[in-house]
mmCIF file of C-alpha atoms in Angstrom:
data_model
loop_
_atom_site.group_PDB
_atom_site.id
_atom_site.type_symbol
_atom_site.label_atom_id
_atom_site.label_comp_id
_atom_site.label_asym_id
_atom_site.label_seq_id
_atom_site.Cartn_x
_atom_site.Cartn_y
_atom_site.Cartn_z
ATOM 1 C CA MET A 1 -18.189 -20.866 -13.168
ATOM 2 C CA THR A 2 -21.057 -20.289 -11.847
ATOM 3 C CA GLY A 3 -23.089 -16.759 -11.479
ATOM 4 C CA PRO A 4 -23.480 -14.560 -9.486
ATOM 5 C CA VAL A 5 -25.343 -15.167 -6.407
ATOM 6 C CA LEU A 6 -27.749 -12.264 -4.742
ATOM 7 C CA ILE A 7 -27.607 -11.933 -1.220
ATOM 8 C CA THR A 8 -29.416 -9.106 0.617
ATOM 9 C CA ALA A 9 -29.148 -9.869 4.590
ATOM 10 C CA ARG A 10 -27.257 -6.973 5.453
ATOM 11 C CA ASP A 11 -26.235 -9.962 8.379
ATOM 12 C CA ASN A 12 -24.948 -11.957 6.160
ATOM 13 C CA PRO A 13 -21.752 -13.375 6.803
ATOM 14 C CA LEU A 14 -19.438 -12.407 4.113
ATOM 15 C CA VAL A 15 -21.665 -8.495 3.762
ATOM 16 C CA LYS A 16 -20.403 -8.245 7.804
ATOM 17 C CA GLU A 17 -16.724 -9.209 6.465
ATOM 18 C CA LEU A 18 -17.035 -6.921 3.497
ATOM 19 C CA ARG A 19 -17.900 -3.965 5.602
ATOM 20 C CA LYS A 20 -15.203 -4.702 7.960
ATOM 21 C CA LEU A 21 -12.356 -4.846 5.277
ATOM 22 C CA SER A 22 -13.563 -1.906 4.111
ATOM 23 C CA GLN A 23 -14.488 0.586 6.895
ATOM 24 C CA ASP A 24 -12.090 -1.173 9.260
ATOM 25 C CA GLY A 25 -7.624 -0.300 8.225
ATOM 26 C CA SER A 26 -6.550 -2.628 10.059
ATOM 27 C CA ALA A 27 -9.080 -5.690 9.739
ATOM 28 C CA TYR A 28 -6.646 -7.451 7.172
ATOM 29 C CA ARG A 29 -4.575 -8.941 10.401
ATOM 30 C CA LYS A 30 -6.829 -10.964 11.326
ATOM 31 C CA SER A 31 -9.237 -12.019 7.873
ATOM 32 C CA GLY A 32 -5.642 -12.810 5.609
ATOM 33 C CA ARG A 33 -7.228 -10.737 3.135
ATOM 34 C CA CYS A 34 -8.228 -7.326 1.838
ATOM 35 C CA TRP A 35 -10.638 -5.320 0.178
ATOM 36 C CA ILE A 36 -10.416 -3.208 -3.272
ATOM 37 C CA GLU A 37 -12.887 -1.097 -4.680
ATOM 38 C CA GLY A 38 -12.814 0.914 -8.131
ATOM 39 C CA ASP A 39 -12.393 -0.660 -11.608
ATOM 40 C CA HIS A 40 -8.912 1.197 -11.848
ATOM 41 C CA LEU A 41 -7.532 -1.277 -8.453
ATOM 42 C CA ALA A 42 -9.480 -4.030 -9.884
ATOM 43 C CA ARG A 43 -8.280 -3.685 -13.229
ATOM 44 C CA ALA A 44 -4.381 -3.552 -12.095
ATOM 45 C CA ALA A 45 -4.596 -6.114 -9.518
ATOM 46 C CA LEU A 46 -6.130 -8.573 -12.101
ATOM 47 C CA GLN A 47 -3.480 -7.234 -14.090
ATOM 48 C CA ARG A 48 -0.636 -8.706 -12.476
ATOM 49 C CA GLY A 49 -1.952 -11.923 -13.185
ATOM 50 C CA LEU A 50 -4.271 -12.516 -9.272
ATOM 51 C CA GLN A 51 -6.938 -14.040 -8.778
ATOM 52 C CA PRO A 52 -9.393 -13.118 -6.089
ATOM 53 C CA ALA A 53 -11.143 -14.755 -3.735
ATOM 54 C CA ALA A 54 -14.415 -12.525 -4.684
ATOM 55 C CA ALA A 55 -15.623 -9.807 -6.654
ATOM 56 C CA VAL A 56 -18.765 -7.932 -5.480
ATOM 57 C CA LEU A 57 -20.679 -5.955 -7.507
ATOM 58 C CA ALA A 58 -24.355 -3.449 -7.052
ATOM 59 C CA GLU A 59 -26.631 -4.697 -8.791
ATOM 60 C CA SER A 60 -28.147 -1.647 -10.527
ATOM 61 C CA ALA A 61 -24.025 -2.526 -11.698
ATOM 62 C CA TRP A 62 -24.598 -5.239 -13.563
ATOM 63 C CA THR A 63 -25.223 -4.617 -16.427
ATOM 64 C CA ARG A 64 -21.985 -2.579 -16.768
ATOM 65 C CA LEU A 65 -19.586 -3.918 -15.719
ATOM 66 C CA GLY A 66 -20.570 -7.999 -15.470
ATOM 67 C CA PRO A 67 -18.555 -8.135 -18.863
ATOM 68 C CA GLU A 68 -15.642 -7.727 -17.492
ATOM 69 C CA PHE A 69 -15.399 -8.605 -13.725
ATOM 70 C CA GLY A 70 -18.395 -10.555 -13.527
ATOM 71 C CA SER A 71 -16.072 -14.662 -13.819
ATOM 72 C CA VAL A 72 -12.786 -12.752 -12.461
ATOM 73 C CA ALA A 73 -13.063 -14.080 -9.352
ATOM 74 C CA ARG A 74 -13.702 -17.676 -7.775
ATOM 75 C CA LYS A 75 -16.678 -16.167 -6.593
ATOM 76 C CA THR A 76 -19.309 -13.578 -7.635
ATOM 77 C CA VAL A 77 -21.755 -11.823 -5.517
ATOM 78 C CA LEU A 78 -23.874 -9.450 -5.942
ATOM 79 C CA LEU A 79 -25.535 -6.819 -3.362
ATOM 80 C CA PRO A 80 -28.155 -4.198 -3.513
ATOM 81 C CA ASP A 81 -27.239 -0.464 -4.373
ATOM 82 C CA ALA A 82 -27.955 0.426 -1.069
ATOM 83 C CA LEU A 83 -27.166 -2.317 1.008
ATOM 84 C CA PHE A 84 -22.962 -1.898 -1.255
ATOM 85 C CA GLU A 85 -23.407 1.714 0.258
ATOM 86 C CA SER A 86 -23.416 0.600 3.283
ATOM 87 C CA ILE A 87 -20.355 -1.416 3.771
ATOM 88 C CA SER A 88 -17.971 0.928 0.890
ATOM 89 C CA GLY A 89 -15.553 2.855 2.600
ATOM 90 C CA LEU A 90 -16.216 5.688 0.532
ATOM 91 C CA GLU A 91 -18.550 8.763 -0.245
ATOM 92 C CA SER A 92 -19.559 7.611 -3.765
ATOM 93 C CA PRO A 93 -19.015 4.340 -3.716
ATOM 94 C CA ALA A 94 -17.645 2.037 -6.893
ATOM 95 C CA GLN A 95 -20.542 -0.418 -6.999
ATOM 96 C CA LEU A 96 -17.157 -3.092 -7.768
ATOM 97 C CA GLY A 97 -15.240 -4.222 -5.073
ATOM 98 C CA LEU A 98 -12.792 -7.006 -4.921
ATOM 99 C CA VAL A 99 -11.880 -9.600 -2.267
ATOM 100 C CA LEU A 100 -8.390 -10.883 -2.632
ATOM 101 C CA ASP A 101 -5.683 -12.944 -0.265
ATOM 102 C CA LEU A 102 -2.838 -11.213 1.523
ATOM 103 C CA PRO A 103 0.859 -12.392 -0.200
ATOM 104 C CA GLU A 104 1.628 -15.238 1.895
ATOM 105 C CA GLU A 105 5.784 -14.483 1.962
ATOM 106 C CA VAL A 106 5.765 -11.595 4.213
ATOM 107 C CA GLY A 107 9.322 -11.882 5.259
ATOM 108 C CA VAL A 108 12.393 -9.275 4.303
ATOM 109 C CA ARG A 109 14.160 -10.103 1.094
ATOM 110 C CA PRO A 110 17.799 -9.942 1.324
ATOM 111 C CA GLY A 111 19.674 -8.157 -1.144
ATOM 112 C CA GLN A 112 16.489 -6.060 -3.173
ATOM 113 C CA ALA A 113 16.107 -2.423 -3.019
ATOM 114 C CA ALA A 114 13.685 -1.170 -0.286
ATOM 115 C CA VAL A 115 12.657 1.658 1.715
ATOM 116 C CA VAL A 116 12.177 1.148 5.111
ATOM 117 C CA LEU A 117 8.655 2.522 6.640
ATOM 118 C CA ASP A 118 9.805 4.338 10.473
ATOM 119 C CA ARG A 119 6.157 4.999 12.078
ATOM 120 C CA VAL A 120 4.900 7.375 9.154
ATOM 121 C CA GLN A 121 0.889 7.769 10.128
ATOM 122 C CA ASP A 122 -0.759 8.729 7.696
ATOM 123 C CA ALA A 123 -1.770 5.881 5.425
ATOM 124 C CA GLY A 124 -2.678 8.192 2.978
ATOM 125 C CA ASN A 125 1.630 8.649 2.994
ATOM 126 C CA VAL A 126 2.014 5.799 2.907
ATOM 127 C CA GLY A 127 -0.289 5.021 -0.593
ATOM 128 C CA SER A 128 1.906 7.532 -2.437
ATOM 129 C CA ILE A 129 5.052 6.372 -1.017
ATOM 130 C CA LEU A 130 4.781 2.982 -2.217
ATOM 131 C CA ARG A 131 4.045 4.449 -5.548
ATOM 132 C CA SER A 132 7.479 5.787 -5.653
ATOM 133 C CA ALA A 133 8.521 3.124 -5.226
ATOM 134 C CA ALA A 134 6.831 0.775 -8.246
ATOM 135 C CA ALA A 135 7.894 3.709 -10.436
ATOM 136 C CA PHE A 136 11.312 4.414 -8.886
ATOM 137 C CA GLY A 137 12.517 0.834 -9.049
ATOM 138 C CA PHE A 138 12.281 0.121 -5.666
ATOM 139 C CA SER A 139 10.768 -3.277 -5.031
ATOM 140 C CA GLN A 140 10.122 -4.486 -1.512
ATOM 141 C CA VAL A 141 8.479 -1.747 0.931
ATOM 142 C CA ILE A 142 9.357 -2.563 4.506
ATOM 143 C CA ALA A 143 6.829 -0.889 7.251
ATOM 144 C CA LEU A 144 8.031 -1.039 10.548
ATOM 145 C CA LYS A 145 5.835 -1.799 13.760
ATOM 146 C CA GLY A 146 3.682 1.405 14.156
ATOM 147 C CA THR A 147 3.379 2.570 10.642
ATOM 148 C CA ALA A 148 -0.305 3.075 9.194
ATOM 149 C CA ALA A 149 -1.351 -0.221 8.174
ATOM 150 C CA LEU A 150 -0.614 -0.812 4.303
ATOM 151 C CA TRP A 151 -3.087 -3.020 2.934
ATOM 152 C CA SER A 152 -5.704 -0.368 4.625
ATOM 153 C CA PRO A 153 -8.283 0.567 2.053
ATOM 154 C CA LYS A 154 -6.316 4.533 2.302
ATOM 155 C CA ALA A 155 -3.296 2.867 1.339
ATOM 156 C CA MET A 156 -4.426 0.720 -1.339
ATOM 157 C CA ARG A 157 -6.531 4.284 -2.996
ATOM 158 C CA ALA A 158 -3.526 6.343 -2.497
ATOM 159 C CA GLY A 159 -1.723 3.206 -4.364
ATOM 160 C CA MET A 160 -3.202 3.061 -6.930
ATOM 161 C CA GLY A 161 -2.258 -0.770 -7.465
ATOM 162 C CA ALA A 162 1.819 -0.261 -6.501
ATOM 163 C CA HIS A 163 0.639 -2.679 -3.663
ATOM 164 C CA PHE A 164 0.499 -5.807 -7.002
ATOM 165 C CA ALA A 165 4.262 -4.655 -7.974
ATOM 166 C CA LEU A 166 5.982 -5.153 -4.673
ATOM 167 C CA HIS A 167 6.614 -7.237 -2.108
ATOM 168 C CA LEU A 168 5.242 -5.750 0.899
ATOM 169 C CA VAL A 169 6.682 -6.683 3.979
ATOM 170 C CA ASP A 170 3.931 -5.485 7.349
ATOM 171 C CA GLY A 171 4.773 -4.500 10.621
ATOM 172 C CA ALA A 172 8.480 -5.405 11.215
ATOM 173 C CA GLU A 173 10.830 -5.321 14.060
ATOM 174 C CA GLN A 174 13.953 -3.169 13.227
ATOM 175 C CA ALA A 175 16.154 -6.441 13.679
ATOM 176 C CA ALA A 176 14.130 -7.522 10.663
ATOM 177 C CA LEU A 177 16.825 -4.709 8.894
ATOM 178 C CA ASP A 178 19.625 -7.451 9.778
ATOM 179 C CA THR A 179 19.176 -9.528 6.948
ATOM 180 C CA LEU A 180 18.859 -6.991 4.610
ATOM 181 C CA GLY A 181 22.462 -6.625 3.519
ATOM 182 C CA LEU A 182 21.824 -3.014 2.253
ATOM 183 C CA PRO A 183 23.169 0.662 3.153
ATOM 184 C CA LEU A 184 20.798 2.116 4.786
ATOM 185 C CA LEU A 185 19.772 5.844 4.411
ATOM 186 C CA ALA A 186 17.794 8.147 6.375
ATOM 187 C CA THR A 187 16.508 10.924 5.407
ATOM 188 C CA SER A 188 16.363 14.048 8.231
ATOM 189 C CA SER A 189 14.912 17.428 7.661
ATOM 190 C CA HIS A 190 17.890 19.040 8.375
ATOM 191 C CA GLU A 191 20.983 16.615 9.365
ATOM 192 C CA GLY A 192 23.674 14.913 6.264
ATOM 193 C CA GLU A 193 24.939 14.810 3.889
ATOM 194 C CA PRO A 194 22.807 17.088 0.898
ATOM 195 C CA LEU A 195 21.613 14.708 -1.783
ATOM 196 C CA HIS A 196 22.283 16.305 -4.737
ATOM 197 C CA HIS A 197 25.897 15.681 -3.354
ATOM 198 C CA ALA A 198 25.390 12.212 -2.354
ATOM 199 C CA GLN A 199 26.944 9.621 -4.516
ATOM 200 C CA LEU A 200 24.172 7.437 -4.270
ATOM 201 C CA PRO A 201 25.092 3.506 -3.768
ATOM 202 C CA TRP A 202 22.794 0.832 -4.989
ATOM 203 C CA PRO A 203 20.606 -1.304 -4.308
ATOM 204 C CA CYS A 204 20.365 0.586 -1.510
ATOM 205 C CA ALA A 205 16.619 1.096 1.502
ATOM 206 C CA TRP A 206 15.527 4.196 2.230
ATOM 207 C CA VAL A 207 13.721 5.456 5.557
ATOM 208 C CA LEU A 208 11.846 7.656 6.155
ATOM 209 C CA GLY A 209 10.595 8.316 9.290
ATOM 210 C CA HIS A 210 7.728 10.123 11.492
ATOM 211 C CA GLU A 211 5.637 12.816 9.945
ATOM 212 C CA GLY A 212 6.496 15.337 12.710
ATOM 213 C CA GLN A 213 9.114 13.118 15.050
ATOM 214 C CA GLY A 214 11.510 11.970 11.727
ATOM 215 C CA VAL A 215 13.578 8.793 11.615
ATOM 216 C CA SER A 216 14.226 7.058 15.105
ATOM 217 C CA PRO A 217 17.548 7.557 17.036
ATOM 218 C CA GLY A 218 17.471 3.555 17.146
ATOM 219 C CA LEU A 219 17.397 3.811 12.708
ATOM 220 C CA MET A 220 19.750 6.659 12.590
ATOM 221 C CA ALA A 221 22.139 4.980 14.328
ATOM 222 C CA ARG A 222 21.709 1.737 12.617
ATOM 223 C CA ALA A 223 22.481 4.072 9.275
ATOM 224 C CA THR A 224 25.204 4.025 7.081
ATOM 225 C CA ARG A 225 24.187 7.818 6.251
ATOM 226 C CA SER A 226 22.177 10.043 6.495
ATOM 227 C CA VAL A 227 20.854 12.466 3.461
ATOM 228 C CA ARG A 228 18.747 16.001 3.634
ATOM 229 C CA ILE A 229 17.122 17.362 0.722
ATOM 230 C CA ALA A 230 17.948 21.393 -0.050
ATOM 231 C CA GLN A 231 14.911 23.478 0.578
ATOM 232 C CA PRO A 232 16.628 26.639 -0.916
ATOM 233 C CA GLY A 233 12.856 28.623 -0.437
ATOM 234 C CA GLY A 234 13.239 28.181 3.044
ATOM 235 C CA GLU A 235 10.461 25.594 4.599
ATOM 236 C CA GLU A 236 10.930 23.982 7.498
ATOM 237 C CA SER A 237 10.195 20.333 6.025
ATOM 238 C CA LEU A 238 8.737 18.337 3.471
ATOM 239 C CA ASN A 239 5.900 15.678 3.415
ATOM 240 C CA VAL A 240 7.152 12.781 3.696
ATOM 241 C CA ALA A 241 5.518 11.293 0.752
ATOM 242 C CA ALA A 242 7.068 14.098 -1.119
ATOM 243 C CA ALA A 243 10.643 13.322 0.315
ATOM 244 C CA ALA A 244 10.431 10.070 -0.422
ATOM 245 C CA ALA A 245 9.434 10.636 -4.927
ATOM 246 C CA ILE A 246 12.708 13.322 -4.723
ATOM 247 C CA CYS A 247 15.009 10.760 -2.472
ATOM 248 C CA LEU A 248 13.733 7.696 -4.948
ATOM 249 C CA HIS A 249 14.036 9.515 -8.132
ATOM 250 C CA ALA A 250 17.239 10.489 -7.325
ATOM 251 C CA SER A 251 18.215 6.266 -6.824
ATOM 252 C CA ALA A 252 16.636 5.971 -9.896
ATOM 253 C CA THR A 253 18.577 8.437 -12.078
ATOM 254 C CA ALA A 254 22.180 7.567 -10.711
ATOM 255 C CA ARG A 255 21.567 3.980 -10.997
#
């Protein structure tokens, strides 16, 4: 393992790529690589046995972070602090980031408990749902076309490392669900069986819909059953990430 390479030019090809990956939520789809920033996410990736393509550190952080992260990647890069700040997507840059190659296997895994995201728009909601999926034993997440980018920096931050514990299918067509072979449980804010009365099958796939429109009619027609969460307080609906946590926890405890 060679020592770190110092890059000072703003127009360096790697710097340009890092800027796109950190500031454009869908850039990973073209490059096949994603960017994570901060020592928490970096440790989560390394604990899952991932080897980063590159570790990028701000120059002033080398003494503090170099001993832990200086030899974890195939390439280690130092950037002047101002240049690191220019590529960061955070208000307070973390001074450390990793470039990760995306997994090659992207198809639906039949029979594996899943969460299906139907046009969920907010990347923060997507990341929170991934975190709940990992916590409650759902090992794959299938994001249908129209859902916020799974590997975007915002979704990664909200997921807090859950991405590395899950099998993720990004930009899937509804037809891909035909191979899943599991009961589909569609969430609804006002229709279906109350969750607290439902006998939940295992394994299963929970379908969570658009923040405003809910699950699409086409997916509702595919669903084995629809389920609603009782809201005695009288609110019209729950945030989709909160609804996901409640439903996935119910499945986990019913097992």
